[in-house]
Amino acid sequence: MRYLVRDRMLAFHEEAWVETEHREKLFKVNRKLLRLRTTFDFVDTQGNQVASIVRKALTFHHTILIKQNGETVGRISKRTFRIFADRFKVTLSGGRRLRIAGNIWDREFDMADDSGTLAHISRRWFTVRDAYAVDVMSEPDWLLLIILAVCVDHIIEDREGEQLTNL
């Protein structure tokens, strides 16, 4: 199943929508402003918080915690810098591990575990909006894989912002 994550570029605060390929809205991703740590909330169309993404402060590598119902269900961190490929390490509750690897230049990433590819992230530019697709091959994990895609996008955007301020 294909899901789309569409950023609202002209919003007062950072906001994105997760939609099906048929443009049915599923979740709104809100960035909470005025916080010491970067926090995003996944909210369903009825206004219920489904998950939150919290960037850990004071870490050497970008590390993001994924929380549901106040419990940490996963952790994603960026591996050391590579010239042509980016790699992320994901540790889920229960000890399950995922790998996310791809090319930052093409903005194409694959999420996999020991059984194979679970999802593919493909970033594309559409007219006025910034959007990317998440093709999910593992339906039981679809929500977690979309959350991880948002984490990857946030880490890349964060790093690009840091590089621009260092110029």
Short mmCIF file of N, CA and C in Angstrom, two decimals:
data_model
loop_
_atom_site.label_atom_id
_atom_site.label_comp_id
_atom_site.label_asym_id
_atom_site.label_seq_id
_atom_site.Cartn_x
_atom_site.Cartn_y
_atom_site.Cartn_z
N MET A 1 0.85 -1.18 0.00
CA MET A 1 0.00 0.00 0.00
C MET A 1 0.89 1.23 0.00
N ARG A 2 0.51 2.22 -0.73
CA ARG A 2 1.28 3.46 -0.81
C ARG A 2 0.60 4.54 0.05
N TYR A 3 1.43 5.20 0.85
CA TYR A 3 0.99 6.33 1.66
C TYR A 3 1.79 7.55 1.25
N LEU A 4 1.19 8.72 1.36
CA LEU A 4 1.86 9.97 1.02
C LEU A 4 1.98 10.83 2.26
N VAL A 5 3.13 11.46 2.43
CA VAL A 5 3.32 12.43 3.50
C VAL A 5 3.52 13.77 2.82
N ARG A 6 2.59 14.68 3.07
CA ARG A 6 2.61 16.00 2.42
C ARG A 6 2.83 17.09 3.46
N ASP A 7 3.89 17.85 3.26
CA ASP A 7 4.18 18.98 4.14
C ASP A 7 3.39 20.19 3.70
N ARG A 8 2.86 20.92 4.67
CA ARG A 8 2.23 22.21 4.36
C ARG A 8 3.31 23.27 4.44
N MET A 9 3.68 23.82 3.32
CA MET A 9 4.80 24.76 3.28
C MET A 9 4.42 26.13 3.81
N LEU A 10 3.18 26.52 3.71
CA LEU A 10 2.79 27.88 4.09
C LEU A 10 2.10 27.92 5.44
N ALA A 11 2.25 26.88 6.23
CA ALA A 11 1.61 26.83 7.55
C ALA A 11 2.37 27.71 8.54
N PHE A 12 1.67 28.18 9.57
CA PHE A 12 2.29 29.00 10.61
C PHE A 12 3.33 28.19 11.37
N HIS A 13 3.06 26.91 11.57
CA HIS A 13 3.99 26.01 12.23
C HIS A 13 4.17 24.79 11.32
N GLU A 14 5.14 23.96 11.65
CA GLU A 14 5.39 22.80 10.81
C GLU A 14 4.25 21.81 10.96
N GLU A 15 3.72 21.38 9.84
CA GLU A 15 2.60 20.48 9.83
C GLU A 15 2.67 19.63 8.56
N ALA A 16 2.28 18.39 8.66
CA ALA A 16 2.22 17.50 7.50
C ALA A 16 1.00 16.61 7.64
N TRP A 17 0.56 16.07 6.53
CA TRP A 17 -0.55 15.13 6.52
C TRP A 17 -0.09 13.81 5.95
N VAL A 18 -0.49 12.72 6.57
CA VAL A 18 -0.29 11.38 6.03
C VAL A 18 -1.60 10.99 5.37
N GLU A 19 -1.51 10.64 4.08
CA GLU A 19 -2.70 10.31 3.31
C GLU A 19 -2.51 8.97 2.62
N THR A 20 -3.62 8.35 2.23
CA THR A 20 -3.53 7.16 1.37
C THR A 20 -3.23 7.65 -0.04
N GLU A 21 -2.95 6.73 -0.93
CA GLU A 21 -2.67 7.11 -2.31
C GLU A 21 -3.90 7.70 -2.98
N HIS A 22 -5.09 7.53 -2.37
CA HIS A 22 -6.33 8.08 -2.91
C HIS A 22 -6.70 9.41 -2.24
N ARG A 23 -5.72 10.02 -1.56
CA ARG A 23 -5.86 11.33 -0.91
C ARG A 23 -6.79 11.32 0.31
N GLU A 24 -7.01 10.18 0.91
CA GLU A 24 -7.79 10.11 2.15
C GLU A 24 -6.85 10.41 3.32
N LYS A 25 -7.15 11.45 4.09
CA LYS A 25 -6.30 11.86 5.20
C LYS A 25 -6.42 10.88 6.35
N LEU A 26 -5.26 10.46 6.89
CA LEU A 26 -5.23 9.52 8.01
C LEU A 26 -4.72 10.17 9.29
N PHE A 27 -3.61 10.91 9.18
CA PHE A 27 -2.97 11.51 10.35
C PHE A 27 -2.43 12.88 10.02
N LYS A 28 -2.44 13.74 11.03
CA LYS A 28 -1.75 15.02 10.93
C LYS A 28 -0.52 14.92 11.81
N VAL A 29 0.61 15.41 11.30
CA VAL A 29 1.86 15.41 12.04
C VAL A 29 2.13 16.86 12.43
N ASN A 30 2.05 17.16 13.72
CA ASN A 30 2.25 18.51 14.24
C ASN A 30 3.58 18.62 14.94
N ARG A 31 4.30 19.68 14.67
CA ARG A 31 5.52 19.95 15.43
C ARG A 31 5.15 20.88 16.56
N LYS A 32 5.51 20.48 17.76
CA LYS A 32 5.24 21.33 18.92
C LYS A 32 6.33 22.39 19.01
N LEU A 33 5.89 23.63 19.06
CA LEU A 33 6.82 24.75 19.12
C LEU A 33 7.16 25.10 20.56
N LEU A 34 8.21 25.88 20.73
CA LEU A 34 8.63 26.40 22.03
C LEU A 34 8.96 25.29 23.02
N ARG A 35 9.63 24.26 22.55
CA ARG A 35 10.08 23.16 23.39
C ARG A 35 11.60 23.09 23.33
N LEU A 36 12.21 22.57 24.39
CA LEU A 36 13.66 22.40 24.37
C LEU A 36 14.07 21.30 23.40
N ARG A 37 13.24 20.26 23.30
CA ARG A 37 13.51 19.17 22.38
C ARG A 37 12.49 19.23 21.25
N THR A 38 12.93 18.83 20.05
CA THR A 38 12.01 18.78 18.93
C THR A 38 11.02 17.64 19.16
N THR A 39 9.72 17.95 19.06
CA THR A 39 8.68 16.97 19.28
C THR A 39 7.64 17.07 18.17
N PHE A 40 7.25 15.91 17.64
CA PHE A 40 6.18 15.83 16.66
C PHE A 40 5.10 14.92 17.21
N ASP A 41 3.84 15.25 16.99
CA ASP A 41 2.73 14.40 17.40
C ASP A 41 2.00 13.89 16.16
N PHE A 42 1.68 12.60 16.14
CA PHE A 42 0.82 12.01 15.13
C PHE A 42 -0.58 12.02 15.70
N VAL A 43 -1.50 12.71 15.03
CA VAL A 43 -2.87 12.85 15.50
C VAL A 43 -3.80 12.33 14.41
N ASP A 44 -4.75 11.45 14.78
CA ASP A 44 -5.68 10.93 13.78
C ASP A 44 -6.73 11.98 13.44
N THR A 45 -7.59 11.67 12.50
CA THR A 45 -8.57 12.65 12.03
C THR A 45 -9.62 13.00 13.07
N GLN A 46 -9.74 12.19 14.14
CA GLN A 46 -10.66 12.51 15.23
C GLN A 46 -9.98 13.34 16.32
N GLY A 47 -8.68 13.63 16.17
CA GLY A 47 -7.96 14.44 17.15
C GLY A 47 -7.26 13.64 18.23
N ASN A 48 -7.23 12.32 18.12
CA ASN A 48 -6.55 11.48 19.11
C ASN A 48 -5.07 11.34 18.79
N GLN A 49 -4.23 11.52 19.79
CA GLN A 49 -2.79 11.35 19.58
C GLN A 49 -2.49 9.86 19.46
N VAL A 50 -1.85 9.46 18.36
CA VAL A 50 -1.54 8.07 18.09
C VAL A 50 -0.10 7.75 18.50
N ALA A 51 0.81 8.70 18.28
CA ALA A 51 2.22 8.51 18.61
C ALA A 51 2.89 9.87 18.68
N SER A 52 4.08 9.88 19.25
CA SER A 52 4.88 11.10 19.24
C SER A 52 6.32 10.73 18.94
N ILE A 53 7.01 11.70 18.35
CA ILE A 53 8.41 11.56 17.98
C ILE A 53 9.15 12.63 18.77
N VAL A 54 10.17 12.21 19.53
CA VAL A 54 10.92 13.15 20.36
C VAL A 54 12.40 13.02 20.05
N ARG A 55 13.03 14.11 19.64
CA ARG A 55 14.46 14.09 19.40
C ARG A 55 15.18 14.24 20.73
N LYS A 56 16.08 13.30 21.00
CA LYS A 56 16.85 13.38 22.24
C LYS A 56 17.82 14.55 22.15
N ALA A 57 17.91 15.30 23.22
CA ALA A 57 18.83 16.43 23.27
C ALA A 57 20.22 15.93 23.67
N LEU A 58 21.23 16.65 23.26
CA LEU A 58 22.61 16.41 23.66
C LEU A 58 23.11 15.01 23.31
N THR A 59 22.89 14.59 22.07
CA THR A 59 23.44 13.33 21.60
C THR A 59 24.40 13.61 20.46
N PHE A 60 25.41 12.74 20.33
CA PHE A 60 26.39 12.91 19.26
C PHE A 60 25.77 12.66 17.90
N HIS A 61 25.01 11.59 17.78
CA HIS A 61 24.28 11.29 16.56
C HIS A 61 22.83 11.70 16.76
N HIS A 62 22.16 12.01 15.67
CA HIS A 62 20.73 12.28 15.79
C HIS A 62 20.06 11.02 16.33
N THR A 63 19.36 11.14 17.42
CA THR A 63 18.61 10.03 17.99
C THR A 63 17.19 10.50 18.27
N ILE A 64 16.23 9.73 17.79
CA ILE A 64 14.83 10.07 17.95
C ILE A 64 14.12 8.91 18.63
N LEU A 65 13.30 9.23 19.62
CA LEU A 65 12.49 8.23 20.31
C LEU A 65 11.07 8.25 19.74
N ILE A 66 10.49 7.08 19.58
CA ILE A 66 9.11 6.96 19.13
C ILE A 66 8.30 6.48 20.33
N LYS A 67 7.26 7.24 20.67
CA LYS A 67 6.46 6.90 21.85
C LYS A 67 5.00 6.71 21.47
N GLN A 68 4.39 5.72 22.11
CA GLN A 68 2.95 5.50 22.00
C GLN A 68 2.42 5.27 23.40
N ASN A 69 1.37 5.99 23.75
CA ASN A 69 0.76 5.89 25.09
C ASN A 69 1.79 6.11 26.20
N GLY A 70 2.73 7.03 26.00
CA GLY A 70 3.73 7.36 27.01
C GLY A 70 4.90 6.39 27.09
N GLU A 71 4.84 5.28 26.37
CA GLU A 71 5.90 4.27 26.39
C GLU A 71 6.77 4.40 25.15
N THR A 72 8.08 4.27 25.32
CA THR A 72 8.99 4.28 24.18
C THR A 72 8.89 2.93 23.47
N VAL A 73 8.50 2.97 22.19
CA VAL A 73 8.34 1.75 21.41
C VAL A 73 9.46 1.58 20.39
N GLY A 74 10.27 2.62 20.22
CA GLY A 74 11.35 2.52 19.26
C GLY A 74 12.33 3.66 19.37
N ARG A 75 13.49 3.43 18.80
CA ARG A 75 14.56 4.43 18.78
C ARG A 75 15.24 4.35 17.42
N ILE A 76 15.42 5.50 16.77
CA ILE A 76 16.12 5.55 15.49
C ILE A 76 17.30 6.50 15.64
N SER A 77 18.44 6.07 15.13
CA SER A 77 19.61 6.95 15.18
C SER A 77 20.36 6.86 13.87
N LYS A 78 20.96 7.97 13.51
CA LYS A 78 21.73 8.07 12.27
C LYS A 78 23.09 7.48 12.50
N ARG A 79 23.50 6.61 11.61
CA ARG A 79 24.83 6.04 11.70
C ARG A 79 25.85 7.05 11.22
N THR A 80 27.12 6.73 11.40
CA THR A 80 28.18 7.65 11.01
C THR A 80 28.04 8.08 9.57
N PHE A 81 28.56 9.24 9.25
CA PHE A 81 28.43 9.84 7.92
C PHE A 81 29.06 8.96 6.86
N ARG A 82 28.36 8.79 5.78
CA ARG A 82 28.87 8.09 4.60
C ARG A 82 28.75 9.05 3.43
N ILE A 83 29.65 8.94 2.48
CA ILE A 83 29.65 9.89 1.37
C ILE A 83 28.46 9.67 0.44
N PHE A 84 28.20 8.43 0.04
CA PHE A 84 27.15 8.20 -0.95
C PHE A 84 25.91 7.52 -0.40
N ALA A 85 25.93 7.14 0.85
CA ALA A 85 24.76 6.45 1.40
C ALA A 85 24.53 6.89 2.84
N ASP A 86 23.28 6.92 3.23
CA ASP A 86 22.91 7.19 4.61
C ASP A 86 22.35 5.92 5.20
N ARG A 87 22.69 5.69 6.45
CA ARG A 87 22.21 4.50 7.15
C ARG A 87 21.66 4.91 8.51
N PHE A 88 20.54 4.28 8.86
CA PHE A 88 19.90 4.52 10.13
C PHE A 88 19.72 3.18 10.83
N LYS A 89 19.86 3.20 12.14
CA LYS A 89 19.66 2.00 12.94
C LYS A 89 18.39 2.20 13.75
N VAL A 90 17.51 1.19 13.72
CA VAL A 90 16.25 1.25 14.44
C VAL A 90 16.20 0.09 15.43
N THR A 91 15.91 0.41 16.68
CA THR A 91 15.72 -0.61 17.71
C THR A 91 14.30 -0.45 18.25
N LEU A 92 13.53 -1.52 18.18
CA LEU A 92 12.14 -1.49 18.64
C LEU A 92 12.03 -2.20 19.98
N SER A 93 10.95 -1.90 20.70
CA SER A 93 10.72 -2.61 21.96
C SER A 93 10.61 -4.10 21.66
N GLY A 94 11.12 -4.90 22.55
CA GLY A 94 11.15 -6.34 22.31
C GLY A 94 12.43 -6.78 21.63
N GLY A 95 13.32 -5.83 21.30
CA GLY A 95 14.62 -6.16 20.74
C GLY A 95 14.68 -6.27 19.22
N ARG A 96 13.57 -6.12 18.54
CA ARG A 96 13.57 -6.19 17.07
C ARG A 96 14.39 -5.04 16.50
N ARG A 97 15.17 -5.33 15.46
CA ARG A 97 16.03 -4.31 14.83
C ARG A 97 15.69 -4.18 13.35
N LEU A 98 15.70 -2.94 12.88
CA LEU A 98 15.48 -2.64 11.47
C LEU A 98 16.67 -1.84 10.96
N ARG A 99 16.86 -1.90 9.65
CA ARG A 99 17.88 -1.09 8.99
C ARG A 99 17.20 -0.20 7.96
N ILE A 100 17.65 1.02 7.90
CA ILE A 100 17.16 1.93 6.86
C ILE A 100 18.40 2.42 6.14
N ALA A 101 18.43 2.19 4.84
CA ALA A 101 19.60 2.58 4.05
C ALA A 101 19.13 3.21 2.75
N GLY A 102 19.92 4.18 2.30
CA GLY A 102 19.55 4.82 1.05
C GLY A 102 20.54 5.88 0.65
N ASN A 103 20.16 6.61 -0.36
CA ASN A 103 21.01 7.63 -0.94
C ASN A 103 20.40 8.99 -0.68
N ILE A 104 21.12 9.82 0.07
CA ILE A 104 20.60 11.15 0.40
C ILE A 104 20.42 12.01 -0.84
N TRP A 105 21.26 11.81 -1.85
CA TRP A 105 21.18 12.64 -3.06
C TRP A 105 19.90 12.36 -3.82
N ASP A 106 19.51 11.10 -3.91
CA ASP A 106 18.28 10.73 -4.61
C ASP A 106 17.06 10.73 -3.69
N ARG A 107 17.32 10.77 -2.39
CA ARG A 107 16.26 10.71 -1.39
C ARG A 107 15.40 9.47 -1.54
N GLU A 108 16.04 8.34 -1.70
CA GLU A 108 15.40 7.04 -1.80
C GLU A 108 15.95 6.16 -0.70
N PHE A 109 15.08 5.55 0.09
CA PHE A 109 15.50 4.72 1.23
C PHE A 109 14.68 3.44 1.28
N ASP A 110 15.33 2.36 1.75
CA ASP A 110 14.64 1.10 2.01
C ASP A 110 14.70 0.79 3.48
N MET A 111 13.58 0.32 4.02
CA MET A 111 13.52 -0.16 5.41
C MET A 111 13.46 -1.67 5.36
N ALA A 112 14.33 -2.32 6.14
CA ALA A 112 14.38 -3.78 6.09
C ALA A 112 14.70 -4.36 7.45
N ASP A 113 14.33 -5.62 7.60
CA ASP A 113 14.77 -6.41 8.75
C ASP A 113 15.38 -7.69 8.18
N ASP A 114 15.58 -8.69 9.02
CA ASP A 114 16.21 -9.92 8.55
C ASP A 114 15.37 -10.67 7.51
N SER A 115 14.07 -10.44 7.49
CA SER A 115 13.20 -11.12 6.54
C SER A 115 13.17 -10.46 5.16
N GLY A 116 13.65 -9.22 5.06
CA GLY A 116 13.66 -8.53 3.77
C GLY A 116 13.15 -7.11 3.87
N THR A 117 12.85 -6.52 2.73
CA THR A 117 12.39 -5.13 2.65
C THR A 117 10.96 -5.01 3.16
N LEU A 118 10.77 -4.04 4.08
CA LEU A 118 9.45 -3.79 4.65
C LEU A 118 8.75 -2.60 4.01
N ALA A 119 9.56 -1.60 3.58
CA ALA A 119 8.99 -0.39 2.99
C ALA A 119 10.06 0.34 2.19
N HIS A 120 9.60 1.19 1.29
CA HIS A 120 10.49 2.02 0.48
C HIS A 120 10.01 3.46 0.57
N ILE A 121 10.94 4.38 0.85
CA ILE A 121 10.63 5.81 0.93
C ILE A 121 11.14 6.46 -0.34
N SER A 122 10.29 7.21 -1.01
CA SER A 122 10.67 7.90 -2.23
C SER A 122 10.21 9.35 -2.14
N ARG A 123 11.14 10.27 -2.14
CA ARG A 123 10.81 11.69 -2.00
C ARG A 123 10.65 12.31 -3.38
N ARG A 124 9.56 12.99 -3.58
CA ARG A 124 9.28 13.66 -4.85
C ARG A 124 8.76 15.07 -4.56
N TRP A 125 8.98 15.96 -5.50
CA TRP A 125 8.45 17.33 -5.39
C TRP A 125 7.19 17.42 -6.24
N PHE A 126 6.12 17.89 -5.63
CA PHE A 126 4.86 18.10 -6.34
C PHE A 126 4.52 19.57 -6.28
N THR A 127 4.36 20.19 -7.38
CA THR A 127 3.95 21.59 -7.52
C THR A 127 4.40 22.44 -6.34
N VAL A 128 3.47 22.92 -5.52
CA VAL A 128 3.80 23.82 -4.43
C VAL A 128 4.16 23.06 -3.16
N ARG A 129 3.81 21.80 -3.08
CA ARG A 129 4.00 21.04 -1.84
C ARG A 129 5.20 20.13 -1.92
N ASP A 130 5.79 19.91 -0.78
CA ASP A 130 6.87 18.96 -0.62
C ASP A 130 6.23 17.66 -0.14
N ALA A 131 6.48 16.56 -0.84
CA ALA A 131 5.82 15.30 -0.49
C ALA A 131 6.75 14.13 -0.75
N TYR A 132 6.45 13.04 -0.09
CA TYR A 132 7.16 11.80 -0.38
C TYR A 132 6.22 10.63 -0.16
N ALA A 133 6.54 9.53 -0.85
CA ALA A 133 5.72 8.33 -0.78
C ALA A 133 6.40 7.31 0.11
N VAL A 134 5.57 6.54 0.82
CA VAL A 134 6.05 5.42 1.61
C VAL A 134 5.29 4.20 1.12
N ASP A 135 5.99 3.33 0.38
CA ASP A 135 5.40 2.09 -0.11
C ASP A 135 5.63 1.01 0.93
N VAL A 136 4.55 0.57 1.56
CA VAL A 136 4.63 -0.39 2.66
C VAL A 136 4.35 -1.79 2.13
N MET A 137 5.29 -2.71 2.37
CA MET A 137 5.12 -4.10 1.97
C MET A 137 4.69 -4.96 3.15
N SER A 138 4.82 -4.46 4.38
CA SER A 138 4.48 -5.21 5.58
C SER A 138 3.30 -4.54 6.28
N GLU A 139 2.09 -4.97 5.94
CA GLU A 139 0.89 -4.32 6.46
C GLU A 139 0.77 -4.29 7.98
N PRO A 140 1.18 -5.33 8.72
CA PRO A 140 1.04 -5.23 10.18
C PRO A 140 1.85 -4.07 10.78
N ASP A 141 2.91 -3.66 10.11
CA ASP A 141 3.79 -2.60 10.63
C ASP A 141 3.57 -1.26 9.95
N TRP A 142 2.48 -1.06 9.23
CA TRP A 142 2.33 0.11 8.38
C TRP A 142 2.47 1.42 9.14
N LEU A 143 1.86 1.56 10.30
CA LEU A 143 1.93 2.82 11.04
C LEU A 143 3.36 3.09 11.51
N LEU A 144 4.01 2.10 12.06
CA LEU A 144 5.39 2.26 12.52
C LEU A 144 6.31 2.64 11.37
N LEU A 145 6.13 2.04 10.20
CA LEU A 145 6.98 2.34 9.05
C LEU A 145 6.77 3.77 8.56
N ILE A 146 5.55 4.27 8.62
CA ILE A 146 5.29 5.66 8.25
C ILE A 146 5.94 6.60 9.26
N ILE A 147 5.83 6.28 10.54
CA ILE A 147 6.47 7.09 11.58
C ILE A 147 7.98 7.13 11.36
N LEU A 148 8.57 5.99 11.04
CA LEU A 148 10.02 5.94 10.78
C LEU A 148 10.38 6.77 9.55
N ALA A 149 9.53 6.77 8.53
CA ALA A 149 9.78 7.60 7.35
C ALA A 149 9.80 9.08 7.71
N VAL A 150 8.89 9.51 8.57
CA VAL A 150 8.86 10.90 9.03
C VAL A 150 10.14 11.20 9.82
N CYS A 151 10.60 10.24 10.63
CA CYS A 151 11.84 10.42 11.40
C CYS A 151 13.03 10.62 10.46
N VAL A 152 13.14 9.77 9.44
CA VAL A 152 14.24 9.88 8.48
C VAL A 152 14.22 11.24 7.81
N ASP A 153 13.04 11.66 7.36
CA ASP A 153 12.92 12.96 6.71
C ASP A 153 13.32 14.08 7.65
N HIS A 154 12.90 13.99 8.91
CA HIS A 154 13.25 15.03 9.88
C HIS A 154 14.77 15.08 10.12
N ILE A 155 15.41 13.92 10.25
CA ILE A 155 16.85 13.89 10.48
C ILE A 155 17.59 14.50 9.29
N ILE A 156 17.18 14.18 8.08
CA ILE A 156 17.83 14.74 6.88
C ILE A 156 17.63 16.24 6.82
N GLU A 157 16.40 16.71 7.05
CA GLU A 157 16.13 18.15 7.02
C GLU A 157 16.91 18.87 8.11
N ASP A 158 16.99 18.27 9.28
CA ASP A 158 17.75 18.85 10.40
C ASP A 158 19.22 18.99 10.04
N ARG A 159 19.77 17.93 9.44
CA ARG A 159 21.18 17.96 9.07
C ARG A 159 21.45 18.99 7.98
N GLU A 160 20.55 19.09 7.02
CA GLU A 160 20.72 20.09 5.95
C GLU A 160 20.66 21.50 6.52
N GLY A 161 19.79 21.72 7.51
CA GLY A 161 19.70 23.03 8.16
C GLY A 161 20.97 23.36 8.92
N GLU A 162 21.56 22.35 9.59
CA GLU A 162 22.80 22.56 10.31
C GLU A 162 23.94 22.88 9.37
N GLN A 163 24.00 22.23 8.19
CA GLN A 163 25.05 22.48 7.23
C GLN A 163 24.94 23.89 6.66
N LEU A 164 23.71 24.37 6.45
CA LEU A 164 23.54 25.72 5.93
C LEU A 164 23.98 26.77 6.95
N THR A 165 23.75 26.53 8.24
CA THR A 165 24.14 27.51 9.25
C THR A 165 25.63 27.50 9.48
N ASN A 166 26.31 26.40 9.12
CA ASN A 166 27.76 26.33 9.29
C ASN A 166 28.54 26.95 8.14
N LEU A 167 27.84 27.33 7.04
CA LEU A 167 28.53 27.91 5.89
C LEU A 167 28.97 29.32 6.13
#
